[in-house]
PDB file of C-alpha atoms in Angstrom:
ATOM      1  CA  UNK K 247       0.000   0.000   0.000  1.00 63.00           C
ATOM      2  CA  UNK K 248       3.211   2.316   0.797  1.00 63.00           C
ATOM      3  CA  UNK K 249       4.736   1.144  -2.582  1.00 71.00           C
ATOM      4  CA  UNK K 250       1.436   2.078  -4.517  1.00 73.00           C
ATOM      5  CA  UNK K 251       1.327   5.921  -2.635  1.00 63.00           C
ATOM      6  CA  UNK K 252       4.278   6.720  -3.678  1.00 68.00           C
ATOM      7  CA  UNK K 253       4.655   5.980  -6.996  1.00 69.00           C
ATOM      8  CA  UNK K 254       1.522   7.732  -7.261  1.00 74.00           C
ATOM      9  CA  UNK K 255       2.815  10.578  -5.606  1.00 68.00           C
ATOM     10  CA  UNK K 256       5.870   9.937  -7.577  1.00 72.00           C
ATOM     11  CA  UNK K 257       3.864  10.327 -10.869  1.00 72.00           C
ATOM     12  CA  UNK K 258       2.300  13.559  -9.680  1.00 68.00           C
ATOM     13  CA  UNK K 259       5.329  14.736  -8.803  1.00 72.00           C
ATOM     14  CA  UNK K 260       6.985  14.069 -12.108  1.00 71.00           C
ATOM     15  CA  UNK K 261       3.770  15.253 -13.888  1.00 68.00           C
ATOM     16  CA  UNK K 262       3.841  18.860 -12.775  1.00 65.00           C
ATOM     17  CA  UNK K 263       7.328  19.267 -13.665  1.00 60.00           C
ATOM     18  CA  UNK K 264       7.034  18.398 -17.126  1.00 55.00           C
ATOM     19  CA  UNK K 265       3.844  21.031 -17.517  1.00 49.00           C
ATOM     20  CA  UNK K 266       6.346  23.815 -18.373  1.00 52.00           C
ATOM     21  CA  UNK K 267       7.697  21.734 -21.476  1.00 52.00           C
ATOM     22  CA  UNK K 268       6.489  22.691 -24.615  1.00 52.00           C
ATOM     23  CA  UNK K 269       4.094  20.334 -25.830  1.00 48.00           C
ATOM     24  CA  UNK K 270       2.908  20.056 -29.766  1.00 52.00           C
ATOM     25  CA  UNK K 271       0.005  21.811 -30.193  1.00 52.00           C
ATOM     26  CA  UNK K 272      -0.913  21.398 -34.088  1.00 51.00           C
ATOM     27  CA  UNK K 273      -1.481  17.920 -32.860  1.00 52.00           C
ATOM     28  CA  UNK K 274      -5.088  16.878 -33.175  1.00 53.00           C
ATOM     29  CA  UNK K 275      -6.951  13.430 -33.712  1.00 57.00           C
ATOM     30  CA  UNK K 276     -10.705  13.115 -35.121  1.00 58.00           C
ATOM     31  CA  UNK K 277     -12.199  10.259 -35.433  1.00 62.00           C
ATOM     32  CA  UNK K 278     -14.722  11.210 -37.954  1.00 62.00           C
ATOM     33  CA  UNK K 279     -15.417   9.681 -41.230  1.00 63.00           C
ATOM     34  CA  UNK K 280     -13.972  10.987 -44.359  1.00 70.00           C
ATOM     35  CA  UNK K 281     -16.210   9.494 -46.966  1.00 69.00           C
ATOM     36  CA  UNK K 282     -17.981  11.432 -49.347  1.00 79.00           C
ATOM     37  CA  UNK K 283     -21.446  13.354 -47.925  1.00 88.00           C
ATOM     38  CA  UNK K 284     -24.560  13.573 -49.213  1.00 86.00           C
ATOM     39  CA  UNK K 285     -26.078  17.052 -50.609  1.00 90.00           C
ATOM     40  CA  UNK K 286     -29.555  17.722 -49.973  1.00 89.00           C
ATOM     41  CA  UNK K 287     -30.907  16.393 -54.001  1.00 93.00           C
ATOM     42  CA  UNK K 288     -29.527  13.190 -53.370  1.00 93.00           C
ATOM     43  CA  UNK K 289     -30.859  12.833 -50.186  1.00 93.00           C
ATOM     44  CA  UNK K 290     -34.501  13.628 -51.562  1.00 94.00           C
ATOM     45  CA  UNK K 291     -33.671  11.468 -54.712  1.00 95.00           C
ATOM     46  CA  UNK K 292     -32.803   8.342 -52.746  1.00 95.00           C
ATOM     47  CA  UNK K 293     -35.428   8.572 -50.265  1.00 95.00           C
ATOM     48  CA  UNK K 294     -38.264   9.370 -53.568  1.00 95.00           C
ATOM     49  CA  UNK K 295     -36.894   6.135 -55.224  1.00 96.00           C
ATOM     50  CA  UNK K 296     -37.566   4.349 -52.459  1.00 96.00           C
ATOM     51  CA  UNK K 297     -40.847   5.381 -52.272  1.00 96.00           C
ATOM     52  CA  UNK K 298     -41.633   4.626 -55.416  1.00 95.00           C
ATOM     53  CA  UNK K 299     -40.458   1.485 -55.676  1.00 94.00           C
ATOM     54  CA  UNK K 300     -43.073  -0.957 -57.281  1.00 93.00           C
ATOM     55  CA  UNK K 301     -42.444  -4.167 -54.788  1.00 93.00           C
ATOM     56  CA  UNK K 302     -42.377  -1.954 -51.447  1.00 93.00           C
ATOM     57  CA  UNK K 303     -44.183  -3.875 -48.734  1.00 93.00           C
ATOM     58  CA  UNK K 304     -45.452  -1.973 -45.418  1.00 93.00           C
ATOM     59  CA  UNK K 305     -42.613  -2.655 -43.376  1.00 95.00           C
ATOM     60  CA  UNK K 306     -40.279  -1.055 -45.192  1.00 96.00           C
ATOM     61  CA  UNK K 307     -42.737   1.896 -45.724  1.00 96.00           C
ATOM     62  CA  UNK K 308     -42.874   2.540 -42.117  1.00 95.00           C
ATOM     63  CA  UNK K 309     -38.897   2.071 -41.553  1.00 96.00           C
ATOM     64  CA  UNK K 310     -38.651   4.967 -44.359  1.00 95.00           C
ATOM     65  CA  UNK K 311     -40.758   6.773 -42.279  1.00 95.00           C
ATOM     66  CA  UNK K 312     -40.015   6.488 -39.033  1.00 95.00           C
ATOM     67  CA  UNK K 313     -36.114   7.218 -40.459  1.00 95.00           C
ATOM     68  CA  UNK K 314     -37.716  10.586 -41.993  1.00 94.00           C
ATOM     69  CA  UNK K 315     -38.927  10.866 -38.244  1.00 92.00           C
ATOM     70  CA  UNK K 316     -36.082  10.378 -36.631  1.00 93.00           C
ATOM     71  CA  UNK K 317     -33.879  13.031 -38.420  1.00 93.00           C
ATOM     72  CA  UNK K 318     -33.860  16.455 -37.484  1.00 91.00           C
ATOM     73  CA  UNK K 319     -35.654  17.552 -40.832  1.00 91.00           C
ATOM     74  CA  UNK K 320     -38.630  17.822 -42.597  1.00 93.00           C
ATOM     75  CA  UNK K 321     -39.253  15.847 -45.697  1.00 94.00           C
ATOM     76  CA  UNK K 322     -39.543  18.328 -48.835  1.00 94.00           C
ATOM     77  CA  UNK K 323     -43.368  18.044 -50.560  1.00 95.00           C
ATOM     78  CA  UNK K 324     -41.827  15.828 -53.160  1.00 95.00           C
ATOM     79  CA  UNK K 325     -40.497  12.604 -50.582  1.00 96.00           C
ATOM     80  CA  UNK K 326     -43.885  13.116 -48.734  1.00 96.00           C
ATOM     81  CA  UNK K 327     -45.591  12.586 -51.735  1.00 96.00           C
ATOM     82  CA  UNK K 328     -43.930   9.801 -52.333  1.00 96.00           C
ATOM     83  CA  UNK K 329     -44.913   8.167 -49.259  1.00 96.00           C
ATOM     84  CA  UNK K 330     -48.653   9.055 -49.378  1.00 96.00           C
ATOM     85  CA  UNK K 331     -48.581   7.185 -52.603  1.00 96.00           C
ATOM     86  CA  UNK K 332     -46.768   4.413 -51.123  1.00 96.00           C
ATOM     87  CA  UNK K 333     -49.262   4.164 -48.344  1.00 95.00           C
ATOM     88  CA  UNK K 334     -51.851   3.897 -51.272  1.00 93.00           C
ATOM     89  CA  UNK K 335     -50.266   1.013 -52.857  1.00 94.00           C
ATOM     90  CA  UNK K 336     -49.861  -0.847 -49.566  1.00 94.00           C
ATOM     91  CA  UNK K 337     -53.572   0.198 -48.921  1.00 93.00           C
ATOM     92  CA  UNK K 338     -52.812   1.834 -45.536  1.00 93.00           C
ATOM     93  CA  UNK K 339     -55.043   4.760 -45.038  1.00 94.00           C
ATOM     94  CA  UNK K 340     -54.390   5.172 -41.271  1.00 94.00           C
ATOM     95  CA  UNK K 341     -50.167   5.091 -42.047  1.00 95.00           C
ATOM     96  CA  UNK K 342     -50.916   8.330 -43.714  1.00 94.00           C
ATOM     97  CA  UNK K 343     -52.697  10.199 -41.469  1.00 94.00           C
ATOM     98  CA  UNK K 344     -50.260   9.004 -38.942  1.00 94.00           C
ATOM     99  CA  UNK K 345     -47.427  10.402 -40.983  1.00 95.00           C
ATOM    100  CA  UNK K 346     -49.817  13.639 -41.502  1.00 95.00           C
ATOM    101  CA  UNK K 347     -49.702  14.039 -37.828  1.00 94.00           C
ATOM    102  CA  UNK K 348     -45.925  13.238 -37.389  1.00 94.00           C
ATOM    103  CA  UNK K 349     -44.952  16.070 -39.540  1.00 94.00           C
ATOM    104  CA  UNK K 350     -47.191  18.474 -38.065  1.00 93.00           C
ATOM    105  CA  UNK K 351     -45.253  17.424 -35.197  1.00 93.00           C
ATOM    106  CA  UNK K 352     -42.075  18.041 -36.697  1.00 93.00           C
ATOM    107  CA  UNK K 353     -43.056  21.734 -37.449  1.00 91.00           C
ATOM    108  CA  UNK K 354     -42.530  22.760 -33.664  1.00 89.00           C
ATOM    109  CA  UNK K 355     -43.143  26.384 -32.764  1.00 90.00           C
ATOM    110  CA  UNK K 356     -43.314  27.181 -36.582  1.00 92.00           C
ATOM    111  CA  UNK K 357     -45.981  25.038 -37.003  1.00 92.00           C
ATOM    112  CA  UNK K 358     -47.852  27.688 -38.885  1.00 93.00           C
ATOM    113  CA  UNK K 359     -45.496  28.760 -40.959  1.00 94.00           C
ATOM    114  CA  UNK K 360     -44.424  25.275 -42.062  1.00 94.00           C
ATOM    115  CA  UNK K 361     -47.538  22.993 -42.256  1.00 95.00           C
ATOM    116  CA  UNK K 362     -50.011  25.178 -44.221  1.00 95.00           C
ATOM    117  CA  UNK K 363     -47.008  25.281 -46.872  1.00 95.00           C
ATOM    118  CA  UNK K 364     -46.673  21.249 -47.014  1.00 95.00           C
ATOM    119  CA  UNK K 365     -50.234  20.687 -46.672  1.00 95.00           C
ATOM    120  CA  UNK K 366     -50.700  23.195 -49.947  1.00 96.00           C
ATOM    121  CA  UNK K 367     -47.965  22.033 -51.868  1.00 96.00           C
ATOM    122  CA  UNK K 368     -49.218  18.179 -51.361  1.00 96.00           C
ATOM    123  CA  UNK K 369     -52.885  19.014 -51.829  1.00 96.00           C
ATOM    124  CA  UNK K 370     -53.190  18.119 -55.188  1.00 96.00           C
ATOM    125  CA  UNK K 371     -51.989  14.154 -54.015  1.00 95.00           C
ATOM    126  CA  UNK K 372     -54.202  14.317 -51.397  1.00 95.00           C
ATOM    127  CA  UNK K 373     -57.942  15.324 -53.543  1.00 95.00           C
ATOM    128  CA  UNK K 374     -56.317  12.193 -56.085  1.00 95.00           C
ATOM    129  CA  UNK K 375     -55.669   9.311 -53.654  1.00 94.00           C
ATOM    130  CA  UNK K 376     -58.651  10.887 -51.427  1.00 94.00           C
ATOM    131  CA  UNK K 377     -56.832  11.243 -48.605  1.00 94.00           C
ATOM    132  CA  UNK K 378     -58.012  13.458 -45.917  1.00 93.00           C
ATOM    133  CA  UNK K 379     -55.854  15.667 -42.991  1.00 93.00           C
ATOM    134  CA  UNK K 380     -55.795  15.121 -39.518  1.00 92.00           C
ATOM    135  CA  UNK K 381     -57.846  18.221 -39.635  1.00 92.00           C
ATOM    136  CA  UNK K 382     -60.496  17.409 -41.665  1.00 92.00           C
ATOM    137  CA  UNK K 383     -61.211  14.200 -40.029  1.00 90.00           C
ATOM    138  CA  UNK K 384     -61.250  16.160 -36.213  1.00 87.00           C
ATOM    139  CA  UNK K 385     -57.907  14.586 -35.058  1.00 84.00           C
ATOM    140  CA  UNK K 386     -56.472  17.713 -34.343  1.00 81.00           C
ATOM    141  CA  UNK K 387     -59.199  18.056 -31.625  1.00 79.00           C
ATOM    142  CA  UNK K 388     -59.544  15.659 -28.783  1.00 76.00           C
ATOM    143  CA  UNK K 389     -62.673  13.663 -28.853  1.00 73.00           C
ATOM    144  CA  UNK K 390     -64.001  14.117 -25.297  1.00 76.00           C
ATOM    145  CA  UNK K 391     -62.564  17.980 -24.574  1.00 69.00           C
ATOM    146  CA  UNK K 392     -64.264  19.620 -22.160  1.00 72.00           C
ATOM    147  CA  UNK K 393     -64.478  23.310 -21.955  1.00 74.00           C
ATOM    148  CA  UNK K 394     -61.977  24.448 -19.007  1.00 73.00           C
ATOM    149  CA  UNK K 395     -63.470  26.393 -16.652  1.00 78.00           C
ATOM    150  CA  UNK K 396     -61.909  30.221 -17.694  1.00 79.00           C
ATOM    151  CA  UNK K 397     -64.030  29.873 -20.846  1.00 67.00           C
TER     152      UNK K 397
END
C-alpha cells in the first residue's frame, strides 16, 4: 500500500514538472469519417426512389418513415408525396394520417409557418388518392374535450 502511494505521488510529482515543457500543439486526432457526404438532391432522390419502388411492402414503408422521423428535418413536398402514394399502394389509409400528424409534429413552434405550406404544396396528391388531414377528419381536436373552466 506504501509502494502504490508513492509511486503515485511519484507520478504527480513528475507530472507537474514536465507542464512547463512545450508540448505540440498542431497535434489533433478526429475520429470522424472521411467518406464522401450527401447534398440535400440526393438525399430527396434516394429517399423518392424508395418510395416509389413498385415491390415496397409496409414494413419497409414505415422504416422509411419512421427514419424521416427520426432526423432532425422535414421531408420536402416531393419525398412526402412519395410516401402518401406508397401508403396507397400498400392500402394503408391510417399510415398516412399518422405520418400527416408526425410532420405536423415536426413543425414545432413554426408550425404555422411550415404545415399550411406542405399541406398546400401536397394538396393536389391528397384530392387524387382521397386522402383526408388530420384536420379534416377532427384529429387535431380531442374527442371528449371539455371546456376548461376560464371559458
Amino acid at each position: 500500500m506504501f509502494r502504490t502511494l508513492a509511486f503515485r505521488v511519484n507520478s504527480a510529482i513528475r507530472n507537474g514538472i514536465n507542464v512547463n515543457k512545450a508540448s505540440p500543439v498542431g497535434v489533433v486526432n478526429r475520429c470522424m469519417s472521411h467518406g464522401k457526404t450527401e447534398t440535400d438532391e440526393e438525399f430527396d432522390n434516394r429517399y423518392e426512389s424508395y418510395f416509389n419502388r413498385k415491390d415496397i411492402d409496409g414494413w419497409e414503408v414505415r422504416k422509411g418513415m419512421n427514419d424521416l422521423c427520426g432526423m432532425d428535418l422535414i421531408p420536402e413536398p416531393r419525398i412526402i408525396i412519395a410516401a402518401m402514394k406508397a401508403c396507397r399502394r400498400i392500402n394503408d389509409y391510417a399510415l398516412c394520417i399518422r405520418f400527416l400528424e408526425a410532420l405536423k409534429a415536426k413543425c414545432g413552434g413554426k408550425v404555422n409557418e411550415i404545415y399550411p405550406y406542405i399541406i398546400n404544396e401536397i394538396r393536389p396528391t391528397l384530392t387524387e388518392l382521397g386522402i383526408d388531414t388530420p384536420e379534416e377528419l377532427g384529429y387535431d381536436k380531442p374527442e371528449l374535450a371539455l371546456k376548461t373552466v376560464y371559458e
